Every structure is written in structure tokens, then in C-alpha cells.
Coordinates of N, CA, C and O in Angstrom, one line a residue:
R1142 N -18.3 14.5 14.9 CA -17.5 13.4 14.3 C -17.7 12.2 15.2 O -17.7 12.3 16.4
R1143 N -17.8 11.1 14.6 CA -17.8 9.8 15.3 C -16.5 9.1 15.1 O -15.9 9.2 14.1
P1144 N -16.0 8.4 16.1 CA -14.8 7.6 15.9 C -15.1 6.5 14.9 O -16.2 6.1 14.7
L1145 N -14.0 6.0 14.3 CA -14.2 4.9 13.3 C -14.4 3.7 14.0 O -13.6 3.1 14.7
E1146 N -15.7 3.2 14.0 CA -16.1 2.0 14.7 C -15.4 0.8 14.0 O -15.6 0.7 12.8
G1147 N -14.8 0.0 14.8 CA -14.3 -1.3 14.2 C -12.9 -1.1 13.6 O -12.4 -2.1 13.1
A1148 N -12.3 0.1 13.6 CA -11.0 0.2 12.9 C -10.0 -0.6 13.7 O -10.0 -0.6 14.9
R1149 N -9.2 -1.3 13.0 CA -8.2 -2.2 13.7 C -7.1 -2.5 12.8 O -7.2 -2.5 11.5
P1150 N -5.9 -2.7 13.4 CA -4.8 -3.2 12.6 C -4.9 -4.7 12.3 O -4.9 -5.5 13.3
P1151 N -5.1 -5.1 11.1 CA -5.3 -6.6 10.8 C -3.9 -7.3 10.7 O -2.9 -6.7 10.6
E1152 N -4.0 -8.6 10.7 CA -2.8 -9.4 10.5 C -2.7 -9.6 9.0 O -3.5 -10.2 8.3
V1153 N -1.6 -9.0 8.4 CA -1.3 -9.1 7.0 C -0.6 -10.5 6.7 O -0.8 -11.1 5.7
G1154 N 0.1 -10.9 7.7 CA 0.8 -12.2 7.6 C 2.3 -12.1 7.6 O 3.0 -13.1 7.3
I1155 N 2.8 -10.9 7.8 CA 4.2 -10.7 7.9 C 4.5 -10.1 9.3 O 4.2 -9.0 9.6
G1156 N 5.0 -11.0 10.2 CA 5.2 -10.6 11.6 C 5.7 -9.2 11.9 O 5.1 -8.4 12.5
E1157 N 6.9 -8.9 11.3 CA 7.5 -7.6 11.6 C 6.7 -6.5 11.0 O 6.7 -5.4 11.6
L1158 N 6.1 -6.7 9.9 CA 5.3 -5.6 9.3 C 4.0 -5.4 10.0 O 3.4 -4.3 10.2
D1159 N 3.4 -6.5 10.5 CA 2.2 -6.4 11.3 C 2.4 -5.6 12.6 O 1.6 -4.8 13.0
E1160 N 3.6 -5.8 13.1 CA 4.0 -5.1 14.3 C 4.2 -3.6 14.1 O 4.0 -2.7 14.9
E1161 N 4.6 -3.2 12.8 CA 4.8 -1.8 12.5 C 3.5 -1.1 12.3 O 3.5 0.2 12.2
G1162 N 2.4 -1.8 12.2 CA 1.1 -1.1 12.0 C 1.0 -0.4 10.6 O 0.5 0.7 10.5
R1163 N 1.4 -1.1 9.6 CA 1.4 -0.5 8.3 C 0.0 -0.6 7.6 O -0.2 0.0 6.5
V1164 N -0.9 -1.4 8.2 CA -2.3 -1.6 7.6 C -3.3 -1.4 8.7 O -3.2 -1.9 9.8
I1165 N -4.3 -0.6 8.3 CA -5.5 -0.4 9.2 C -6.7 -0.7 8.3 O -6.8 -0.2 7.2
T1166 N -7.6 -1.5 8.9 CA -8.9 -1.8 8.1 C -10.1 -1.3 8.9 O -10.2 -1.4 10.1
V1167 N -11.0 -0.6 8.2 CA -12.2 -0.2 8.7 C -13.3 -0.9 8.0 O -13.6 -0.7 6.8
P1168 N -14.0 -1.9 8.7 CA -15.1 -2.6 8.1 C -16.4 -1.7 8.1 O -16.6 -1.0 9.1
V1169 N -17.0 -1.6 7.0 CA -18.2 -0.8 6.8 C -19.4 -1.7 6.5 O -19.4 -2.4 5.5
E1170 N -20.4 -1.6 7.4 CA -21.6 -2.4 7.2 C -22.8 -1.5 7.2 O -23.0 -0.7 8.1
R1171 N -23.5 -1.5 6.1 CA -24.7 -0.7 5.9 C -25.8 -1.6 5.4 O -25.6 -2.4 4.5
E1172 N -27.0 -1.4 6.0 CA -28.1 -2.2 5.6 C -28.4 -2.0 4.1 O -28.4 -0.9 3.6
G1173 N -28.6 -3.2 3.4 CA -28.9 -3.1 2.0 C -27.7 -3.1 1.1 O -27.9 -3.1 -0.1
L1174 N -26.5 -3.0 1.7 CA -25.3 -2.9 0.9 C -24.4 -4.1 1.2 O -24.3 -4.5 2.4
P1175 N -23.6 -4.5 0.2 CA -22.6 -5.6 0.6 C -21.6 -5.0 1.5 O -21.3 -3.8 1.5
P1176 N -21.0 -5.9 2.3 CA -20.0 -5.4 3.3 C -18.7 -4.9 2.5 O -18.4 -5.3 1.5
L1177 N -18.1 -3.9 3.1 CA -17.0 -3.2 2.5 C -15.9 -3.1 3.6 O -16.1 -2.8 4.7
D1178 N -14.6 -3.3 3.1 CA -13.5 -3.0 4.0 C -12.7 -1.9 3.4 O -12.3 -1.9 2.2
L1179 N -12.5 -0.8 4.2 CA -11.6 0.3 3.8 C -10.3 0.0 4.4 O -10.1 -0.1 5.6
V1180 N -9.3 -0.3 3.5 CA -8.0 -0.7 3.9 C -7.0 0.5 3.6 O -6.8 0.9 2.5
C1181 N -6.4 1.0 4.7 CA -5.4 2.0 4.5 C -4.0 1.4 4.8 O -3.8 0.8 5.8
A1182 N -3.1 1.5 3.8 CA -1.8 0.9 3.9 C -0.7 1.9 3.7 O -0.8 2.9 3.0
Y1183 N 0.4 1.7 4.5 CA 1.6 2.4 4.3 C 2.7 1.4 3.8 O 3.3 0.7 4.6
T1184 N 2.8 1.3 2.5 CA 3.7 0.3 1.9 C 5.2 0.7 2.2 O 5.5 1.8 2.0
P1185 N 6.0 -0.3 2.6 CA 7.4 0.1 2.8 C 8.0 0.4 1.5 O 7.7 -0.2 0.4
N1186 N 8.9 1.5 1.5 CA 9.5 1.8 0.2 C 10.8 1.0 0.1 O 11.3 0.3 1.0
S1187 N 11.4 1.1 -1.1 CA 12.6 0.2 -1.4 C 13.8 0.7 -0.8 O 14.9 0.1 -0.8
G1188 N 13.8 1.9 -0.2 CA 14.9 2.5 0.5 C 16.0 3.1 -0.4 O 16.0 2.9 -1.6
A1189 N 16.9 3.8 0.2 CA 18.0 4.4 -0.5 C 18.9 3.3 -1.1 O 19.2 2.3 -0.4
G1190 N 19.2 3.5 -2.3 CA 20.0 2.5 -3.0 C 19.3 1.2 -3.3 O 19.9 0.2 -3.6
L1191 N 18.0 1.3 -3.1 CA 17.1 0.1 -3.4 C 17.4 -1.1 -2.6 O 17.2 -2.2 -3.0
D1192 N 18.0 -0.9 -1.4 CA 18.4 -2.0 -0.5 C 17.3 -2.8 0.0 O 17.5 -4.0 0.4
R1193 N 16.0 -2.3 -0.1 CA 14.9 -3.2 0.4 C 14.0 -3.6 -0.8 O 12.9 -4.0 -0.6
L1194 N 14.4 -3.4 -2.0 CA 13.6 -3.7 -3.2 C 13.2 -5.2 -3.2 O 12.0 -5.5 -3.4
R1195 N 14.1 -6.1 -3.0 CA 13.8 -7.5 -3.0 C 12.8 -7.8 -1.9 O 11.8 -8.6 -2.1
Y1196 N 12.9 -7.2 -0.8 CA 12.0 -7.5 0.3 C 10.6 -7.0 0.0 O 9.6 -7.6 0.2
R1197 N 10.6 -5.8 -0.6 CA 9.3 -5.2 -1.0 C 8.6 -6.1 -2.1 O 7.4 -6.4 -1.9
I1198 N 9.4 -6.5 -3.1 CA 8.8 -7.2 -4.2 C 8.5 -8.7 -3.8 O 7.4 -9.2 -4.2
D1199 N 9.4 -9.3 -3.1 CA 9.2 -10.7 -2.8 C 8.4 -11.0 -1.5 O 7.9 -12.1 -1.4
T1200 N 8.3 -10.1 -0.6 CA 7.7 -10.3 0.7 C 6.4 -9.5 0.9 O 5.3 -10.0 1.0
W1201 N 6.6 -8.2 0.9 CA 5.4 -7.3 1.2 C 4.3 -7.4 0.1 O 3.2 -7.6 0.4
D1202 N 4.7 -7.2 -1.1 CA 3.7 -7.1 -2.2 C 2.8 -8.4 -2.3 O 1.6 -8.3 -2.3
P1203 N 3.4 -9.6 -2.3 CA 2.6 -10.8 -2.3 C 1.7 -11.0 -1.1 O 0.6 -11.4 -1.2
A1204 N 2.3 -10.6 0.1 CA 1.5 -10.8 1.3 C 0.3 -9.8 1.3 O -0.8 -10.2 1.7
F1205 N 0.5 -8.6 0.9 CA -0.5 -7.6 0.9 C -1.6 -8.0 -0.1 O -2.8 -7.9 0.1
R1206 N -1.1 -8.4 -1.3 CA -2.1 -8.9 -2.3 C -2.9 -10.0 -1.8 O -4.2 -10.0 -2.0
D1207 N -2.3 -11.0 -1.2 CA -3.1 -12.1 -0.6 C -4.1 -11.6 0.5 O -5.2 -12.1 0.6
F1208 N -3.6 -10.7 1.3 CA -4.5 -10.1 2.3 C -5.8 -9.5 1.7 O -6.9 -9.8 2.1
V1209 N -5.6 -8.7 0.7 CA -6.7 -8.0 0.0 C -7.6 -9.0 -0.7 O -8.8 -9.0 -0.6
S1210 N -6.9 -9.9 -1.4 CA -7.7 -11.0 -2.2 C -8.5 -11.8 -1.2 O -9.7 -12.2 -1.5
G1211 N -8.0 -12.2 -0.1 CA -8.7 -13.0 0.9 C -9.9 -12.3 1.4 O -11.0 -12.9 1.6
R1212 N -9.9 -11.0 1.6 CA -11.1 -10.3 2.1 C -12.1 -10.3 0.9 O -13.3 -10.5 1.2
H1213 N -11.7 -10.1 -0.3 CA -12.6 -10.1 -1.4 C -13.2 -11.4 -1.6 O -14.4 -11.5 -1.9
E1214 N -12.4 -12.5 -1.5 CA -13.0 -13.8 -1.6 C -14.0 -14.2 -0.6 O -14.8 -15.1 -0.8
R1215 N -13.9 -13.5 0.6 CA -14.9 -13.7 1.6 C -16.2 -12.9 1.4 O -17.0 -12.8 2.3
G1216 N -16.3 -12.3 0.2 CA -17.5 -11.6 -0.1 C -17.5 -10.1 0.3 O -18.5 -9.5 0.2
R1217 N -16.4 -9.6 0.6 CA -16.3 -8.2 1.0 C -15.7 -7.4 -0.2 O -14.8 -7.8 -0.9
R1218 N -16.3 -6.2 -0.4 CA -15.7 -5.2 -1.3 C -14.6 -4.6 -0.6 O -14.6 -4.5 0.6
V1219 N -13.5 -4.3 -1.3 CA -12.3 -3.7 -0.7 C -11.9 -2.5 -1.4 O -11.8 -2.4 -2.7
V1220 N -11.6 -1.4 -0.7 CA -11.1 -0.2 -1.2 C -9.7 0.0 -0.5 O -9.7 0.0 0.8
V1221 N -8.7 0.1 -1.3 CA -7.3 0.3 -0.7 C -6.9 1.8 -0.9 O -7.0 2.3 -2.1
V1222 N -6.5 2.4 0.1 CA -6.0 3.8 0.1 C -4.7 3.9 0.9 O -4.4 3.0 1.6
G1223 N -4.0 5.0 0.8 CA -2.8 5.2 1.6 C -1.6 5.6 0.8 O -1.7 6.0 -0.4
D1224 N -0.5 5.4 1.4 CA 0.8 5.7 0.7 C 1.4 4.3 0.2 O 1.9 3.5 1.0
L1225 N 1.2 4.1 -1.1 CA 1.7 2.8 -1.7 C 3.1 2.9 -2.1 O 3.7 1.9 -2.6
N1226 N 3.8 4.0 -2.0 CA 5.2 4.2 -2.3 C 5.5 3.7 -3.7 O 6.5 3.0 -3.9
V1227 N 4.8 4.2 -4.7 CA 5.1 3.9 -6.0 C 4.7 5.1 -6.9 O 3.7 5.8 -6.6
A1228 N 5.4 5.4 -7.9 CA 5.1 6.5 -8.9 C 4.8 5.8 -10.2 O 5.7 5.3 -10.9
H1229 N 3.5 5.6 -10.5 CA 3.1 4.9 -11.7 C 3.8 5.5 -13.0 O 4.3 4.8 -13.8
L1230 N 3.7 6.8 -13.1 CA 4.3 7.6 -14.2 C 5.3 8.6 -13.7 O 5.3 9.0 -12.5
D1231 N 6.3 9.0 -14.5 CA 7.2 10.0 -14.1 C 6.5 11.2 -13.6 O 7.0 11.9 -12.7
A1232 N 5.4 11.6 -14.2 CA 4.7 12.8 -13.8 C 4.1 12.7 -12.4 O 3.7 13.7 -11.8
D1233 N 4.1 11.5 -11.8 CA 3.6 11.2 -10.5 C 4.6 11.6 -9.4 O 4.3 11.6 -8.2
I1234 N 5.8 11.8 -9.8 CA 6.9 12.2 -8.8 C 6.6 13.6 -8.4 O 6.5 14.5 -9.3
W1235 N 6.6 13.9 -7.1 CA 6.2 15.2 -6.6 C 6.9 16.4 -7.2 O 6.4 17.4 -7.3
N1236 N 8.2 16.2 -7.4 CA 9.0 17.4 -7.9 C 9.6 17.1 -9.3 O 10.6 17.7 -9.6
W1237 N 8.9 16.4 -10.1 CA 9.4 16.0 -11.4 C 9.7 17.3 -12.3 O 10.7 17.3 -13.0
G1238 N 9.0 18.3 -12.1 CA 9.2 19.5 -13.0 C 10.5 20.3 -12.6 O 10.9 21.2 -13.4
Q1239 N 11.1 20.1 -11.5 CA 12.3 20.8 -11.1 C 13.5 20.2 -11.9 O 13.6 19.0 -12.1
S1240 N 14.4 21.1 -12.3 CA 15.5 20.6 -13.1 C 16.4 19.5 -12.5 O 16.8 18.6 -13.1
A1241 N 16.6 19.6 -11.1 CA 17.4 18.6 -10.4 C 16.7 17.2 -10.5 O 17.4 16.2 -10.7
S1242 N 15.4 17.2 -10.5 CA 14.7 15.9 -10.6 C 14.8 15.3 -11.9 O 14.8 14.1 -12.1
K1243 N 14.8 16.1 -13.0 CA 14.8 15.6 -14.3 C 16.1 14.9 -14.6 O 16.2 14.0 -15.4
D1244 N 17.2 15.2 -13.8 CA 18.5 14.6 -14.0 C 18.5 13.2 -13.2 O 19.5 12.5 -13.4
K1245 N 17.6 13.0 -12.4 CA 17.6 11.7 -11.6 C 17.4 10.5 -12.6 O 16.7 10.7 -13.6
A1246 N 17.9 9.4 -12.2 CA 17.7 8.2 -13.0 C 16.4 7.6 -12.6 O 16.3 6.8 -11.7
I1247 N 15.3 8.0 -13.3 CA 14.0 7.4 -13.1 C 14.2 5.9 -13.4 O 14.7 5.5 -14.4
G1248 N 13.6 5.1 -12.5 CA 13.7 3.6 -12.7 C 14.8 3.0 -11.8 O 14.9 1.8 -11.6
K1249 N 15.6 3.9 -11.2 CA 16.6 3.5 -10.3 C 16.5 4.0 -8.9 O 17.4 3.9 -8.1
N1250 N 15.3 4.6 -8.7 CA 15.0 5.2 -7.4 C 13.8 4.5 -6.8 O 13.0 4.0 -7.5
A1251 N 13.7 4.5 -5.4 CA 12.6 3.9 -4.8 C 11.3 4.4 -5.3 O 11.1 5.6 -5.5
G1252 N 10.4 3.4 -5.6 CA 9.0 3.8 -6.1 C 8.9 3.9 -7.6 O 7.9 4.1 -8.2
T1253 N 10.1 3.9 -8.3 CA 10.1 4.1 -9.7 C 10.6 2.9 -10.5 O 10.7 3.0 -11.8
T1254 N 11.0 1.9 -9.9 CA 11.6 0.7 -10.6 C 10.5 0.0 -11.4 O 9.3 0.0 -11.0
P1255 N 10.9 -0.7 -12.4 CA 9.9 -1.4 -13.2 C 9.2 -2.5 -12.4 O 8.0 -2.7 -12.6
E1256 N 9.9 -3.1 -11.4 CA 9.2 -4.1 -10.6 C 8.1 -3.5 -9.7 O 7.1 -4.1 -9.4
E1257 N 8.3 -2.3 -9.2 CA 7.3 -1.6 -8.4 C 6.2 -1.0 -9.2 O 5.1 -1.0 -8.7
R1258 N 6.5 -0.6 -10.4 CA 5.4 0.0 -11.2 C 4.6 -1.0 -11.8 O 3.5 -0.9 -12.1

């Protein structure tokens, strides 16, 4: 195995989140191919009681979107992977099949709100 050459925590543009190390980018340069950035993100969740939902929607999401778009606009292909803390569909919830989970108010829990989906 080789270490990930060039892996670094980039500046997303949100001071406190940049300090948390929520994004790591690995630039991939191969002869004959356009440059690629592999971006691994750990998106903050909305928290218990959705106390951080507004922060997530109004601060993190736009800043991360601008970060990724900026790399793309500079001619780099971008692949985003990681824990994005969202469940696109009810079936994406890890324990949805358990009876206790079926009773949860989907859409009122972190990662399942309409704003996040």
C-alpha cells in the first residue's frame, strides 16, 4: 500500500468546520486523464431535536456546495464520498425494518427532514 499522496484537509470556508476536519481531499493526477479530486466529507447532522438544522441548511450545505462547485469550475472532476448524514428514502434508514423505527416520525429526525432530503 502507498500512502495517499497529496491528501489534505482543504479550506471549505467555514472556520469552525474547517478546524473540525470534516473534509479531506485527495487530488488524483494521471497522465492522459483530466484531473480529479476525491472529496471525503463528514457532514454535520441536524442533531437531537433538530437543533442544528438551520445551521446545516443555511451554513454547511451552501459552503460545501460552493467548495465542490469551485473545484469543478477550475476544470477538475469531483467525486464526493463519505457520511453525508441524510437518508434519501425511508428505506435508507439503517433500522427501518424494525417495528420501533416504523413508529418514528420520519421527516422530523436528523437526516430525514424535507430540507435535508
